XYZ file of C-alpha atoms in Angstrom:
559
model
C -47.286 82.266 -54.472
C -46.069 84.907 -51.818
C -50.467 85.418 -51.461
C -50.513 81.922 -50.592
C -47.804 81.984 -48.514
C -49.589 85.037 -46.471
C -52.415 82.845 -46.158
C -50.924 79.984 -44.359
C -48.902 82.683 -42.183
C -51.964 84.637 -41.001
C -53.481 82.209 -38.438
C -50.425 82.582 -36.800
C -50.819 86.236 -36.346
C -54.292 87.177 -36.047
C -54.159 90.233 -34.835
C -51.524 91.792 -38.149
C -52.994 93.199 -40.797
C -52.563 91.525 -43.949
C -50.352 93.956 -45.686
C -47.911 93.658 -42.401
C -47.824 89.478 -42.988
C -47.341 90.268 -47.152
C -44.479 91.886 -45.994
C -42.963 90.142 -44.075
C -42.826 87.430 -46.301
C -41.992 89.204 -49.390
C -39.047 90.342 -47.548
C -37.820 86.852 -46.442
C -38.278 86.020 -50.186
C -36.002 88.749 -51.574
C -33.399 88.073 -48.967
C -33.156 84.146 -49.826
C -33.179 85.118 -53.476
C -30.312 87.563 -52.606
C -28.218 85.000 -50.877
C -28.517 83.074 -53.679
C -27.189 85.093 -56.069
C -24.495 86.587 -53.871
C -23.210 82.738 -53.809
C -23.972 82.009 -56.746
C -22.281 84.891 -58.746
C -20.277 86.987 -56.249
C -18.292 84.034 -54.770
C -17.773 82.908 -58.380
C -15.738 85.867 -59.023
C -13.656 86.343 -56.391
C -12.883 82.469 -56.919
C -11.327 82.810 -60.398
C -8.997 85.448 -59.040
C -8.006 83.544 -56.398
C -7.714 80.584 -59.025
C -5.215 82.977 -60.729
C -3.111 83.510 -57.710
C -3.501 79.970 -57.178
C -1.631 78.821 -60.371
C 1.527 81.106 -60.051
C 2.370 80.014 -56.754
C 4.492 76.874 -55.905
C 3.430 73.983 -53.834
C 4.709 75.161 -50.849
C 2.969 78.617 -51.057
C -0.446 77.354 -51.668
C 0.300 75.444 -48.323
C 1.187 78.575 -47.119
C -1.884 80.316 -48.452
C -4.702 77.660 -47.593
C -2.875 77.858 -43.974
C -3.364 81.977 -43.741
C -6.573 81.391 -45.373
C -7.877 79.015 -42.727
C -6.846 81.509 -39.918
C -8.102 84.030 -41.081
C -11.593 82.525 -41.632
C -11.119 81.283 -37.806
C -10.505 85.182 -36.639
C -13.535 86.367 -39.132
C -15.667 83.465 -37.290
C -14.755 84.440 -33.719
C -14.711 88.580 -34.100
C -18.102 87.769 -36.323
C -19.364 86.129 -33.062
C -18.758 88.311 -30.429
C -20.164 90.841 -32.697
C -22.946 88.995 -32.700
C -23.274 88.491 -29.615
C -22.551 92.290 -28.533
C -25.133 93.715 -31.767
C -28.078 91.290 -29.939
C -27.776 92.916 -26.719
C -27.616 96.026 -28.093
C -30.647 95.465 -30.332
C -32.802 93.843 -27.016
C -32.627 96.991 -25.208
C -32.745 99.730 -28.074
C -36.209 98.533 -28.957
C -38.024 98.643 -25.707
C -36.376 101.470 -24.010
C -39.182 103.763 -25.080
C -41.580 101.090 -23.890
C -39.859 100.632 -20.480
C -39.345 105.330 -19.739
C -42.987 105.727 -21.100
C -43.770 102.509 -18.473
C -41.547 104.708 -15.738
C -43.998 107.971 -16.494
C -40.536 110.240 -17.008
C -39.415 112.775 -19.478
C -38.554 110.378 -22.274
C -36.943 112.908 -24.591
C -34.985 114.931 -21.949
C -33.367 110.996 -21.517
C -32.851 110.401 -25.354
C -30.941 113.873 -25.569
C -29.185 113.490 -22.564
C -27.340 110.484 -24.198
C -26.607 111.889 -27.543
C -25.146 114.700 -25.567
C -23.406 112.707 -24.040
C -22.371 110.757 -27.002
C -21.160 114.152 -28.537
C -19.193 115.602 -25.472
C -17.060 112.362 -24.845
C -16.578 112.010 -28.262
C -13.556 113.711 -29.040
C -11.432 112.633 -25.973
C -12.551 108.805 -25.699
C -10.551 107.894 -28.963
C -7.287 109.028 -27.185
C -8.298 106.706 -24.303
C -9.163 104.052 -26.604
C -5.846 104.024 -28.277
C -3.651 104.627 -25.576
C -4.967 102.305 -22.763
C -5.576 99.493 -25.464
C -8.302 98.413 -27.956
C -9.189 94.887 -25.469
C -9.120 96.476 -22.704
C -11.883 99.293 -23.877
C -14.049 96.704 -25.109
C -13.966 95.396 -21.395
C -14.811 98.347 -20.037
C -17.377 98.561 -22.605
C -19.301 95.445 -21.116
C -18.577 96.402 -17.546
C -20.213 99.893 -18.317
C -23.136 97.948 -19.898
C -23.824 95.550 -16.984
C -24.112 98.608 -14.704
C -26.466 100.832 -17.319
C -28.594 97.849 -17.630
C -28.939 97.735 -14.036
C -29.814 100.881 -13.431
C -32.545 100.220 -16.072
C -34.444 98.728 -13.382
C -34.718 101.931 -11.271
C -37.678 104.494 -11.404
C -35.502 107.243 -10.330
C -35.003 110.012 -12.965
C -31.680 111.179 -11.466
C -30.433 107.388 -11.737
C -31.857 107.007 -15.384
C -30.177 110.193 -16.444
C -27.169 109.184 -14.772
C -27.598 106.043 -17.157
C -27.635 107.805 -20.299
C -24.476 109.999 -20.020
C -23.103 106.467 -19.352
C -24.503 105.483 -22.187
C -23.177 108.351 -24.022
C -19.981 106.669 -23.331
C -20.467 103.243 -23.897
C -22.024 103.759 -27.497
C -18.657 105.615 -28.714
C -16.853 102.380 -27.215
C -19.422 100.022 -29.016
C -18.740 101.654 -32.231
C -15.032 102.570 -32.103
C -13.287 100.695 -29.790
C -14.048 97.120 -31.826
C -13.822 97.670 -35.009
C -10.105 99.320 -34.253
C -9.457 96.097 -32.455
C -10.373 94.220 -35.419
C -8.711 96.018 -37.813
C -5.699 96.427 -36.616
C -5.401 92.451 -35.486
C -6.237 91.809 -38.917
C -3.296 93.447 -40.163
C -1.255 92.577 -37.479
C -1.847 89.062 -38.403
C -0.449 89.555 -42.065
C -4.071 88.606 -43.950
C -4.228 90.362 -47.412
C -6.108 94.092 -47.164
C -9.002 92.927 -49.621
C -10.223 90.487 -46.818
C -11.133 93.362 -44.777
C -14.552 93.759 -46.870
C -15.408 89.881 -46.224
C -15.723 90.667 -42.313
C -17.253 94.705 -42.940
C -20.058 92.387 -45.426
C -20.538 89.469 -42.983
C -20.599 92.344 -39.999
C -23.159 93.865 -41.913
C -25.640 90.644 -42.237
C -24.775 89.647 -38.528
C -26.094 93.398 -37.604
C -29.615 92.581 -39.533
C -30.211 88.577 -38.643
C -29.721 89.829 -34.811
C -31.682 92.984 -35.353
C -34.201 90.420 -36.514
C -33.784 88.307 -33.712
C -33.446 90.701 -30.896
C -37.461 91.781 -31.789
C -38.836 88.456 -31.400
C -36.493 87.522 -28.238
C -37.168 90.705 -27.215
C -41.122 90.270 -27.049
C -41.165 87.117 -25.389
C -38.568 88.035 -22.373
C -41.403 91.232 -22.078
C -44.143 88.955 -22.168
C -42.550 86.295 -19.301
C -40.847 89.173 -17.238
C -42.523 92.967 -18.247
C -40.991 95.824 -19.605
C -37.734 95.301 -17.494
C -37.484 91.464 -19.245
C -34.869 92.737 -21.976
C -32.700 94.410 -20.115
C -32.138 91.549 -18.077
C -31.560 89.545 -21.431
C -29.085 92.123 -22.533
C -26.967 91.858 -19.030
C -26.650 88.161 -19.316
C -25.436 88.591 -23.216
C -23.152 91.225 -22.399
C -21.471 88.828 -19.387
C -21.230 86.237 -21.984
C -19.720 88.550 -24.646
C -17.136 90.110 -21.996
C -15.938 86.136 -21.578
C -15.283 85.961 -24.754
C -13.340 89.439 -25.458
C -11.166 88.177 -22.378
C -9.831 85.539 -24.730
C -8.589 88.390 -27.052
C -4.607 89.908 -27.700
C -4.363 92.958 -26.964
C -3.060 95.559 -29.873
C -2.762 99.558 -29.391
C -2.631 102.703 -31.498
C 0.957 102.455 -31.303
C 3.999 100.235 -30.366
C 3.676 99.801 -26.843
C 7.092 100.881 -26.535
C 7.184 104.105 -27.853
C 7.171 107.489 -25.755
C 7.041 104.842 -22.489
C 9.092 107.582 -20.303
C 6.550 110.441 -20.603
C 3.529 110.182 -18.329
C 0.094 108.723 -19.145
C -1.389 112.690 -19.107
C 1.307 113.659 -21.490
C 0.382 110.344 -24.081
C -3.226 111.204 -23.632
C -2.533 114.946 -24.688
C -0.591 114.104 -27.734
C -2.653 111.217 -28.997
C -5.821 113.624 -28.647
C -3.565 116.549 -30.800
C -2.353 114.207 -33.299
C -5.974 112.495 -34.027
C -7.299 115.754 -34.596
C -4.131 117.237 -36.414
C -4.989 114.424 -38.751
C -8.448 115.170 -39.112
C -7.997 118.542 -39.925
C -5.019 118.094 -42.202
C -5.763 115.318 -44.192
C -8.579 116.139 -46.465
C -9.843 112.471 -47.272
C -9.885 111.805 -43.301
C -11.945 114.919 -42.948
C -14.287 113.960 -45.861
C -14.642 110.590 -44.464
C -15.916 111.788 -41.318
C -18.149 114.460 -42.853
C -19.427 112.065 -44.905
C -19.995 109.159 -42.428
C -21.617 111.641 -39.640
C -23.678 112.789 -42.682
C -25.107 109.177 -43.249
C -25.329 107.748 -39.628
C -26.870 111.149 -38.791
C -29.852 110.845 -41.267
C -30.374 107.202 -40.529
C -30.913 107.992 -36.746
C -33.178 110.608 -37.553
C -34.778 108.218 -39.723
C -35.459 105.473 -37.288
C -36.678 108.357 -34.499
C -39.655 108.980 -37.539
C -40.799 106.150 -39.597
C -42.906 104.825 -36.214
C -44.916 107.678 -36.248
C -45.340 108.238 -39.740
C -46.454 104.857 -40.645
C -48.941 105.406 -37.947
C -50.019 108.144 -39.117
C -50.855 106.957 -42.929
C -51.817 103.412 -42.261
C -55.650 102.336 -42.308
C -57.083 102.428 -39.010
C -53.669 103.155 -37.696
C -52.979 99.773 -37.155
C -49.291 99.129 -37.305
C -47.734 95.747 -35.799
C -44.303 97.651 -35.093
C -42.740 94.359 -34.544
C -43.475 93.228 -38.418
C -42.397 95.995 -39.900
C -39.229 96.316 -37.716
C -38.441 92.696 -38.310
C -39.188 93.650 -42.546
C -36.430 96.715 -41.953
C -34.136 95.087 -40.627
C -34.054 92.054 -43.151
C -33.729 94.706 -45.557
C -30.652 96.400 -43.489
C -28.906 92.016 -44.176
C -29.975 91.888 -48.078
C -27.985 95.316 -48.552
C -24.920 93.162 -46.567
C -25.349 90.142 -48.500
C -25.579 92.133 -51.689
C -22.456 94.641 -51.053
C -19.351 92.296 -52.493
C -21.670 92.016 -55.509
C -22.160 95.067 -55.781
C -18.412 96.150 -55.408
C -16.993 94.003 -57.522
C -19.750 95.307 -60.312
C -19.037 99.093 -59.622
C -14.954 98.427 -59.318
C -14.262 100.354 -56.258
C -15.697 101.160 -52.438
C -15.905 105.198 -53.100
C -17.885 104.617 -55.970
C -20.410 101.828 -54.132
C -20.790 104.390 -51.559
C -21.300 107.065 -53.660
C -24.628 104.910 -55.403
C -25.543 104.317 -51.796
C -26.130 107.743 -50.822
C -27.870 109.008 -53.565
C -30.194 105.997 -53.676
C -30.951 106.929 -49.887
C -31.803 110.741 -50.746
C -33.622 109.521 -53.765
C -35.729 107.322 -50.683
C -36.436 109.932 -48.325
C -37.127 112.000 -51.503
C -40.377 109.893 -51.139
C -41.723 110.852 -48.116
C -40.665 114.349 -48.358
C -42.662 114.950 -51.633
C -46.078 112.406 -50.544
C -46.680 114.099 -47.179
C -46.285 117.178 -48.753
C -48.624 116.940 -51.739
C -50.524 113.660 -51.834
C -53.251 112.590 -49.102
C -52.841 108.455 -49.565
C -49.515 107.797 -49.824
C -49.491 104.452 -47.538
C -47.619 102.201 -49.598
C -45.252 104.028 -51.426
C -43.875 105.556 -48.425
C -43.581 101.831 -46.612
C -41.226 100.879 -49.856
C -39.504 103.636 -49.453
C -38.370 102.936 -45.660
C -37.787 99.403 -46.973
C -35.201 100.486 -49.678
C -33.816 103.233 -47.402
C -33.006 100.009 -44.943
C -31.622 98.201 -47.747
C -29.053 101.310 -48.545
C -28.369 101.538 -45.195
C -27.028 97.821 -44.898
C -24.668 98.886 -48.042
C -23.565 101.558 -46.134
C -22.726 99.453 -43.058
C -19.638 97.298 -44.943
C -18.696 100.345 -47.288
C -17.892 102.737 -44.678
C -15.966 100.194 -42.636
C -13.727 99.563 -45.825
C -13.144 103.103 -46.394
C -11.981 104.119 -42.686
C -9.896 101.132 -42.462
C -8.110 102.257 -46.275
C -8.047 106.241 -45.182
C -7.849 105.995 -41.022
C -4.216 105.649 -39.997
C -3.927 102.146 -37.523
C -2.432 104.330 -34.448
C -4.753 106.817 -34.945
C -8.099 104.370 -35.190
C -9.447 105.440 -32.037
C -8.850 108.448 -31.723
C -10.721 109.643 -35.078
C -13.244 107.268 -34.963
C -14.429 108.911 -31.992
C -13.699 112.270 -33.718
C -16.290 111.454 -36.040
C -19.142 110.790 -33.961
C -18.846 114.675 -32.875
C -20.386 115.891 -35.471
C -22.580 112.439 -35.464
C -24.154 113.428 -32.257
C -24.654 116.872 -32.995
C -26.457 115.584 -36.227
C -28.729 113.598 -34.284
C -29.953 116.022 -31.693
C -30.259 118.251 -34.671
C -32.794 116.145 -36.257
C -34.622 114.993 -32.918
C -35.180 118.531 -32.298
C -36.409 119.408 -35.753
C -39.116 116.776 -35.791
C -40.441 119.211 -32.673
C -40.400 121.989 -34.933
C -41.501 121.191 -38.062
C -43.800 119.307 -40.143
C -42.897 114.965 -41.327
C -42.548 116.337 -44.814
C -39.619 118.964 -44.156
C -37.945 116.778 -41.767
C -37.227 114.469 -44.668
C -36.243 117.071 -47.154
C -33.206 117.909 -44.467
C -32.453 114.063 -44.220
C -32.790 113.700 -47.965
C -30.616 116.860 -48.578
C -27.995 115.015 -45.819
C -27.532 112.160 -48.103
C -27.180 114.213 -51.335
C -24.788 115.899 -49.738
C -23.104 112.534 -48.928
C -23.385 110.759 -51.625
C -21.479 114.382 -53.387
C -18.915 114.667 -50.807
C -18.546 110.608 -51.521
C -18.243 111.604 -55.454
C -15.314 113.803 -54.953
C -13.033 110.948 -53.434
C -13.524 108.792 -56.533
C -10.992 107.545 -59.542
C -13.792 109.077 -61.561
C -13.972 112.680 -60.326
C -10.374 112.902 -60.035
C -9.522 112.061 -63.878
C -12.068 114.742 -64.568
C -11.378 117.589 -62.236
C -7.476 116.721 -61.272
C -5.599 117.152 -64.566
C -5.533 121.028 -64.457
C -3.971 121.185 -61.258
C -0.844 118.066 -61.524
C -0.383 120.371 -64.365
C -0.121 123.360 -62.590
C 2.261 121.330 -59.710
C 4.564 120.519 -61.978
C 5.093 124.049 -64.068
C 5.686 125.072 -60.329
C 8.013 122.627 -59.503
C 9.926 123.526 -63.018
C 9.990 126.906 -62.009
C 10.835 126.639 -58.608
C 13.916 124.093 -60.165
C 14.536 126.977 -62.729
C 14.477 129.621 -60.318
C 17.377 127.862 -58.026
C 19.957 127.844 -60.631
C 20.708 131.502 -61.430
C 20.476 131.754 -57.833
C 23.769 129.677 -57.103
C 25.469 130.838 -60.382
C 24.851 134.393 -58.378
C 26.923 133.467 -55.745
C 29.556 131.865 -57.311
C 30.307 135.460 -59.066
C 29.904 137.383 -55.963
C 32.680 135.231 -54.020
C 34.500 133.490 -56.309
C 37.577 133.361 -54.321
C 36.093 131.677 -51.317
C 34.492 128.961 -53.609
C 37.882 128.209 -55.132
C 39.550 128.277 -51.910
C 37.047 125.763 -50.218
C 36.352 123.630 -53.165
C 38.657 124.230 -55.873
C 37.867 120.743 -57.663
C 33.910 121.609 -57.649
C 34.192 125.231 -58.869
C 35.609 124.357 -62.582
C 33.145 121.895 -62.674
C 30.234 124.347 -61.965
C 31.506 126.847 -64.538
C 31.644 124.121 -67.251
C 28.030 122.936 -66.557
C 26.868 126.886 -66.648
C 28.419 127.082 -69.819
C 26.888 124.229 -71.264
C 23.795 125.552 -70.106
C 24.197 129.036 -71.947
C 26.550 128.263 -74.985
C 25.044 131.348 -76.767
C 27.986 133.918 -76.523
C 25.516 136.463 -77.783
C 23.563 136.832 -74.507
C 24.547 140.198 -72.947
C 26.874 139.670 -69.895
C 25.808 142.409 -67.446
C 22.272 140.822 -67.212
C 20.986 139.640 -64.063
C 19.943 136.182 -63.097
C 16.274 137.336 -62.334
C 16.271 138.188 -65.701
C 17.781 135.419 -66.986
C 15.409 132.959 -64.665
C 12.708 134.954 -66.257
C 14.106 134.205 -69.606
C 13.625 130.617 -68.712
C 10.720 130.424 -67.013
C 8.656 132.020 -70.172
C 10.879 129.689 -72.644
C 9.608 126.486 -70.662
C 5.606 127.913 -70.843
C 6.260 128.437 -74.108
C 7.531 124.939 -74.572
C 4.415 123.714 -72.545
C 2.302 125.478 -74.000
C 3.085 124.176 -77.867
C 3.460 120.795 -75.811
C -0.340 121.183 -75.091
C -1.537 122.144 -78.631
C -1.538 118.457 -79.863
C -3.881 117.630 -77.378
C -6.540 120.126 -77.395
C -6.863 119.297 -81.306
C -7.079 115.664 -80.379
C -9.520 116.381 -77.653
């Protein structure tokens, strides 16, 4: 069926290979079959829970629910479209910028690392900005900034173009940071339950693919009617429309507006900046979650900087219709989308659906790595390899916008979202420059070795890892805590003999008291009175091992 359906496509495009128009429409197969069974089964779920919820609430509350529910698929709707809106200009420009600087005759990779550079050095300071001045009002200044790069798009000049990308730099740490801590907090801000946060990070994710998809084939034409320059021009009219429609926005902040209002905007700046990266640094799940996510996003942009060339270089007669197979990627990058509440409510939890994302990406790139390596035709396995290394990577999207929402603190969104794309950047220019270096094949070992690492990093932050690995040590905190507990008492009895007078003088009704207890605590008369407490805390400390200790025996024999 899908060879007959390639048939009837191919006069259509005559100059595609076949395998390029197979496909293409094997992928739009697998993604309506996916959205099938994502409504059909995942809905279904989710449905007889909220069925449950349903039937224990009164009349009045399931008003009061189908009300909340209704507004908050009205704020999923409108964030869902400016995102959409925002992604497809973003998208239009991405894939002909090469197209238009090789068009130009400049130094196209001195421009690419200028803006990752750029990306990295902003980084760590932007969040501050983002939380302070206000999530709205960054997402304006996001548009305005890319209104002006697009412009500038149009000039020849190298010193304007570079000037460009260290805007650029900018405006892609707003694109990725400044929304998404908008949404978030609005979302809580408007009282909808936590769990609805993966319905917009899953929707978010399939909006990112179906305007990946669609930003190609507008994308062509507007270079066909107007040249190189034609999607830029797109993007500038999608990005006026999309600043319209932030304008109708409330604003929100990383922190009551009210708060430290009579230090100066220097001052705020300074202690947002220290307190998003005391937070980073001190929290260990924060600072796995950024390793982790830089780790992912940082292999994925290497990835999409290589599979042009290496498909080029394996295909027969080198003939590659880029704009097939990037249209086949990114349908790939929606099915993982459409697929991810299915495949969270099957693996129970968002660490552990992250965790199978990441190794099934290393277990991709594995692919490549080993084929250019050792085998000479290696065409196709290597082409559904990209495609399932897409299809991880639209998991990824929705699961790593659940877990910074659950681990990132709401005043502090900004601020270490930003943090994050530090070592993001530094990733990226790390990969660009290895592809220089050294051969296709090693390249992807280091990408493949970047999402093991993920996907182990990911491992330690589940329910799973932590029943294995954790018992020893709440053990160990709590024969601390009884010592430290044990340790305190002979301290105070200590003082009471050194000074008794001034404890009966101050307090006489406490001091009989205190003697009583102590002597209900040592009723043996046959303990030696010139010991010491340090002894006697000794004394207890080993007598409350010991009791641990036999307290233990039962369940090593059980075990």
């Amino acid at each position: 069926m899908l060879t007959a359906l390639s048939g009837l496509c191919q006069p259509f495009f005559p100059t595609w290979p076949l395998w390029s128009i197979n496909l293409l429409v094997t992928m739009l197969s697998a993604l309506l079959a996916a959205l099938f069974v994502t409504q059909r089964y995942g809905k279904k779920e989710g449905g007889v829970e909220e069925e449950k919820k349903k039937k224990k609430l009164t009349g009045k509350e399931k008003a009061e629910a189908e009300e909340l529910r209704q507004d908050f698929d009205s704020f999923k709707a409108y964030y869902i479209g400016v995102y959409a809106v925002i992604m497809l200009a973003d998208w239009m420009q991405g894939t002909h910028m090469y197209t238009l600087y090789l068009s130009y005759g400049v130094d196209i990779s001195t421009l690419f690392l200028t803006g990752f550079l750029s990306g990295a050095i902003f980084a760590p300071f932007l969040g501050s900005v983002v939380d302070k001045v206000g999530r709205k009002n960054s997402c304006i200044v996001y548009c305005v900034l890319e209104i002006v790069i697009n412009t500038m798009e149009h000039s020849t000049n190298f010193k304007i173009l570079m000037f460009g990308r260290v805007l650029g730099g900018i405006s892609t740490n707003l694109l990725f940071s400044a929304f998404e801590s908008w949404m978030t907090t609005e979302h809580r801000k408007q009282g909808f339950p936590e769990d609805w946060l993966k319905e917009i990070y899953a929707a978010a994710s399939v909006t990112n693919g179906v305007t990946a998809v669609a930003a190609g084939i507008v994308a062509q034409q507007l270079e066909d009617w107007l040249g190189h320059i034609g999607p830029f021009k797109g993007a500038v009219a999608l990005t006026v429309l999309a600043l319209i429609l932030v304008l109708r926005w409330e604003e929100n902040y990383g922190e009551d507006k009210g708060e430290n209002s009579g230090s100066s905007v220097v001052t705020q700046f300074k202690e947002q900046f220290k307190e998003g990266w005391s937070a980073t640094l001190s929290n260990p799940d924060i600072l796995k979650i950024g390793l982790i996510q830089s780790l992912g996003e940082g292999a994925m942009y290497t990835f999409v900087f290589m599979w042009v060339p290496t498909l080029l270089s394996l295909a027969p007669n080198s003939d590659v219709p880029t704009g097939a197979v990037f249209s086949s990627l990114m349908i790939a990058i929606t099915m993982g989308g459409s697929v991810f509440p299915l495949v969270h409510s099957c693996l129970g939890s968002t660490e552990l659906a992250a965790t199978a994302t990441y190794f099934l990406a290393a277990l991709c790139m594995l692919c490549p790595a080993l084929c250019l390596s050792n085998f000479g035709n290696c065409f196709t396995p290597v082409l559904v390899a990209f495609v399932m290394v897409e299809f991880s990577i639209g998991l990824f999207f929705p699961a790593a916008g659940i877990l910074r929402s659950k681990y990132v603190p709401d005043h502090l969104q900004g601020a270490i979202l930003n943090i994050f794309r530090l070592p993001l950047n530094l990733l990226v220019v790390t990969g660009t420059k290895l592809t220089d270096l050294y051969q296709p094949s090693t390249v992807y070992s280091v990408v493949c070795c970047w999402y093991l690492v993920a996907a182990i990093l990911q491992f330690t932050m589940t329910d799973t890892y932590k029943s294995l690995f954790n018992v020893e040590e709440k053990e160990e905190e709590e024969e601390e805590e009884e010592e430290e507990v044990v340790e305190k008492k002979p301290k105070r009895s200590r003082s009471t003999k050194r000074t008794p007078s001034k404890s009966t003088k101050r307090t006489p009704s406490k001091s009989t008291p205190s003697k009583e207890t102590a002597s209900k605590r040592t009723p043996s008369t046959k303990t030696p009175p010139k010991k010491t407490p340090r002894a006697s805390s000794r004394k207890s400390t080993v007598k409350a091992k010991s009791t641990r200790a036999s307290s233990r025996k039962p369940k090593k024999k059980g075990d």
